[in-house]
Amino acid sequence: GTLANGIWYTTNGGDQWQPTSLRSGAYECLSFDNLNPDIIYTAAGQIVMKSIDAGQTWKTVYTESQPGQLVNCVIANPNDGREVWATTAGGKVLMSTDYGQRWTLQGTLPAGQPRRLYITPDNVFYAFTKTNGIFRSDNRGQTWIDENEALKPFTGATDIRACRSPKNVLRP
């Protein structure tokens, strides 16, 4: 995804790139189904879109009803492709258990505008916010724990990634 030129894809390790049918617009958050890479989710404005044909066509699967509340991030659960999660600028954490067909409010982040959501192999959730740091949920987004005190030594970090390991390890 790009900030202005739509969504592009490669089939040869990045040597050549082709546009999807979304050729313009900002799409900062993309997520693929781990079991079927043709299934892609993205967020744009107040909607979540889904493609089942590697980006050739897109269908809106969620529209945020609160005015001004943009959908910031969408992620397919890497442990279960049926589950799709989204966050809004107001901190809503939304869940779908049927590939994006129906959505429910799962919880709300305590502070900050969410930018990214990560799900570990053990279904521990991490939310990276624009202004208030990182939060962790051990109960699938229902409640959130502030992780910022533990991350003070890593000032200036701009992103996080959860990695597969015997323990839940978070690296800025």
C-alpha positions as a Python dict, from the first residue, in 0.01 Angstrom:
ca = {
    (1, 'G'): (0, 0, 0),
    (2, 'T'): (106, 357, -63),
    (3, 'L'): (15, 702, 68),
    (4, 'A'): (-127, 820, -266),
    (5, 'N'): (-81, 565, -543),
    (6, 'G'): (-301, 273, -439),
    (7, 'I'): (-195, -86, -377),
    (8, 'W'): (72, -266, -577),
    (9, 'Y'): (189, -630, -579),
    (10, 'T'): (484, -838, -693),
    (11, 'T'): (512, -1203, -789),
    (12, 'N'): (889, -1215, -832),
    (13, 'G'): (1037, -1097, -503),
    (14, 'G'): (1010, -727, -580),
    (15, 'D'): (1189, -714, -916),
    (16, 'Q'): (872, -590, -1087),
    (17, 'W'): (552, -438, -945),
    (18, 'Q'): (198, -426, -1081),
    (19, 'P'): (-94, -215, -961),
    (20, 'T'): (-407, -377, -820),
    (21, 'S'): (-744, -236, -919),
    (22, 'L'): (-698, 24, -639),
    (23, 'R'): (-465, 248, -841),
    (24, 'S'): (-492, 566, -635),
    (25, 'G'): (-553, 665, -275),
    (26, 'A'): (-386, 603, 60),
    (27, 'Y'): (-370, 245, 187),
    (28, 'E'): (-123, 228, 474),
    (29, 'C'): (-250, -92, 633),
    (30, 'L'): (-268, -423, 446),
    (31, 'S'): (-318, -772, 580),
    (32, 'F'): (-312, -1110, 410),
    (33, 'D'): (-479, -1434, 514),
    (34, 'N'): (-190, -1668, 608),
    (35, 'L'): (-361, -1970, 450),
    (36, 'N'): (-478, -1795, 132),
    (37, 'P'): (-258, -1508, 8),
    (38, 'D'): (-525, -1413, -249),
    (39, 'I'): (-735, -1281, 42),
    (40, 'I'): (-624, -926, 128),
    (41, 'Y'): (-775, -670, 366),
    (42, 'T'): (-712, -297, 370),
    (43, 'A'): (-854, 10, 539),
    (44, 'A'): (-927, 343, 373),
    (45, 'G'): (-1112, 627, 540),
    (46, 'Q'): (-1411, 483, 722),
    (47, 'I'): (-1417, 146, 546),
    (48, 'V'): (-1252, -195, 549),
    (49, 'M'): (-1219, -362, 210),
    (50, 'K'): (-1149, -722, 117),
    (51, 'S'): (-1017, -884, -200),
    (52, 'I'): (-1042, -1258, -264),
    (53, 'D'): (-855, -1245, -596),
    (54, 'A'): (-517, -1092, -501),
    (55, 'G'): (-638, -733, -536),
    (56, 'Q'): (-807, -745, -873),
    (57, 'T'): (-1148, -666, -720),
    (58, 'W'): (-1245, -526, -380),
    (59, 'K'): (-1559, -538, -168),
    (60, 'T'): (-1641, -315, 130),
    (61, 'V'): (-1693, -541, 433),
    (62, 'Y'): (-1720, -277, 707),
    (63, 'T'): (-1817, 90, 725),
    (64, 'E'): (-1757, 287, 1044),
    (65, 'S'): (-2080, 462, 1141),
    (66, 'Q'): (-1933, 730, 1371),
    (67, 'P'): (-1861, 1050, 1175),
    (68, 'G'): (-1491, 1131, 1156),
    (69, 'Q'): (-1379, 797, 1296),
    (70, 'L'): (-1138, 652, 1043),
    (71, 'V'): (-1044, 286, 1034),
    (72, 'N'): (-669, 292, 1103),
    (73, 'C'): (-571, -70, 1081),
    (74, 'V'): (-703, -407, 975),
    (75, 'I'): (-539, -743, 1037),
    (76, 'A'): (-632, -1102, 959),
    (77, 'N'): (-551, -1318, 1261),
    (78, 'P'): (-240, -1514, 1156),
    (79, 'N'): (-362, -1803, 1372),
    (80, 'D'): (-715, -1819, 1226),
    (81, 'G'): (-793, -1659, 890),
    (82, 'R'): (-1165, -1645, 970),
    (83, 'E'): (-1089, -1374, 1228),
    (84, 'V'): (-1035, -1021, 1105),
    (85, 'W'): (-965, -731, 1341),
    (86, 'A'): (-982, -356, 1286),
    (87, 'T'): (-911, -46, 1493),
    (88, 'T'): (-1057, 302, 1456),
    (89, 'A'): (-908, 643, 1526),
    (90, 'G'): (-1128, 661, 1837),
    (91, 'G'): (-975, 342, 1979),
    (92, 'K'): (-1248, 93, 1893),
    (93, 'V'): (-1127, -265, 1852),
    (94, 'L'): (-1358, -452, 1615),
    (95, 'M'): (-1367, -825, 1540),
    (96, 'S'): (-1516, -1041, 1269),
    (97, 'T'): (-1518, -1421, 1302),
    (98, 'D'): (-1651, -1486, 951),
    (99, 'Y'): (-1392, -1338, 712),
    (100, 'G'): (-1527, -984, 753),
    (101, 'Q'): (-1897, -1048, 694),
    (102, 'R'): (-2021, -935, 1040),
    (103, 'W'): (-1839, -715, 1291),
    (104, 'T'): (-1870, -668, 1668),
    (105, 'L'): (-1711, -423, 1909),
    (106, 'Q'): (-1462, -627, 2110),
    (107, 'G'): (-1316, -350, 2326),
    (108, 'T'): (-1167, -2, 2332),
    (109, 'L'): (-807, 108, 2370),
    (110, 'P'): (-761, 327, 2680),
    (111, 'A'): (-573, 608, 2503),
    (112, 'G'): (-411, 707, 2179),
    (113, 'Q'): (-496, 673, 1816),
    (114, 'P'): (-411, 316, 1706),
    (115, 'R'): (-176, 280, 1411),
    (116, 'R'): (-101, -94, 1403),
    (117, 'L'): (-232, -409, 1562),
    (118, 'Y'): (-23, -725, 1595),
    (119, 'I'): (-133, -1072, 1702),
    (120, 'T'): (120, -1324, 1832),
    (121, 'P'): (98, -1702, 1781),
    (122, 'D'): (-45, -1721, 2137),
    (123, 'N'): (-319, -1467, 2050),
    (124, 'V'): (-163, -1189, 2257),
    (125, 'F'): (-254, -857, 2096),
    (126, 'Y'): (-30, -551, 2076),
    (127, 'A'): (-160, -211, 1968),
    (128, 'F'): (88, 55, 1860),
    (129, 'T'): (-68, 401, 1895),
    (130, 'K'): (27, 728, 1732),
    (131, 'T'): (51, 930, 2054),
    (132, 'N'): (33, 704, 2360),
    (133, 'G'): (273, 418, 2292),
    (134, 'I'): (207, 46, 2306),
    (135, 'F'): (-70, -151, 2475),
    (136, 'R'): (-108, -528, 2523),
    (137, 'S'): (-421, -739, 2552),
    (138, 'D'): (-415, -1092, 2688),
    (139, 'N'): (-791, -1139, 2639),
    (140, 'R'): (-839, -1071, 2269),
    (141, 'G'): (-888, -696, 2287),
    (142, 'Q'): (-1137, -676, 2572),
    (143, 'T'): (-896, -498, 2810),
    (144, 'W'): (-556, -338, 2750),
    (145, 'I'): (-237, -306, 2957),
    (146, 'D'): (-3, -7, 2912),
    (147, 'E'): (341, -140, 2805),
    (148, 'N'): (513, 198, 2788),
    (149, 'E'): (709, 180, 3115),
    (150, 'A'): (890, -134, 2999),
    (151, 'L'): (975, 31, 2667),
    (152, 'K'): (1127, 355, 2798),
    (153, 'P'): (1482, 241, 2707),
    (154, 'F'): (1373, 231, 2340),
    (155, 'T'): (1281, 596, 2284),
    (156, 'G'): (1251, 692, 1921),
    (157, 'A'): (1116, 354, 1805),
    (158, 'T'): (872, 399, 1518),
    (159, 'D'): (724, 50, 1479),
    (160, 'I'): (697, -288, 1648),
    (161, 'R'): (688, -649, 1534),
    (162, 'A'): (587, -957, 1725),
    (163, 'C'): (809, -1255, 1653),
    (164, 'R'): (761, -1627, 1693),
    (165, 'S'): (949, -1752, 1996),
    (166, 'P'): (888, -1974, 2300),
    (167, 'K'): (807, -1661, 2499),
    (168, 'N'): (615, -1353, 2391),
    (169, 'V'): (899, -1127, 2284),
    (170, 'L'): (836, -776, 2162),
    (171, 'R'): (1109, -582, 1987),
    (172, 'P'): (1079, -209, 1900),
}
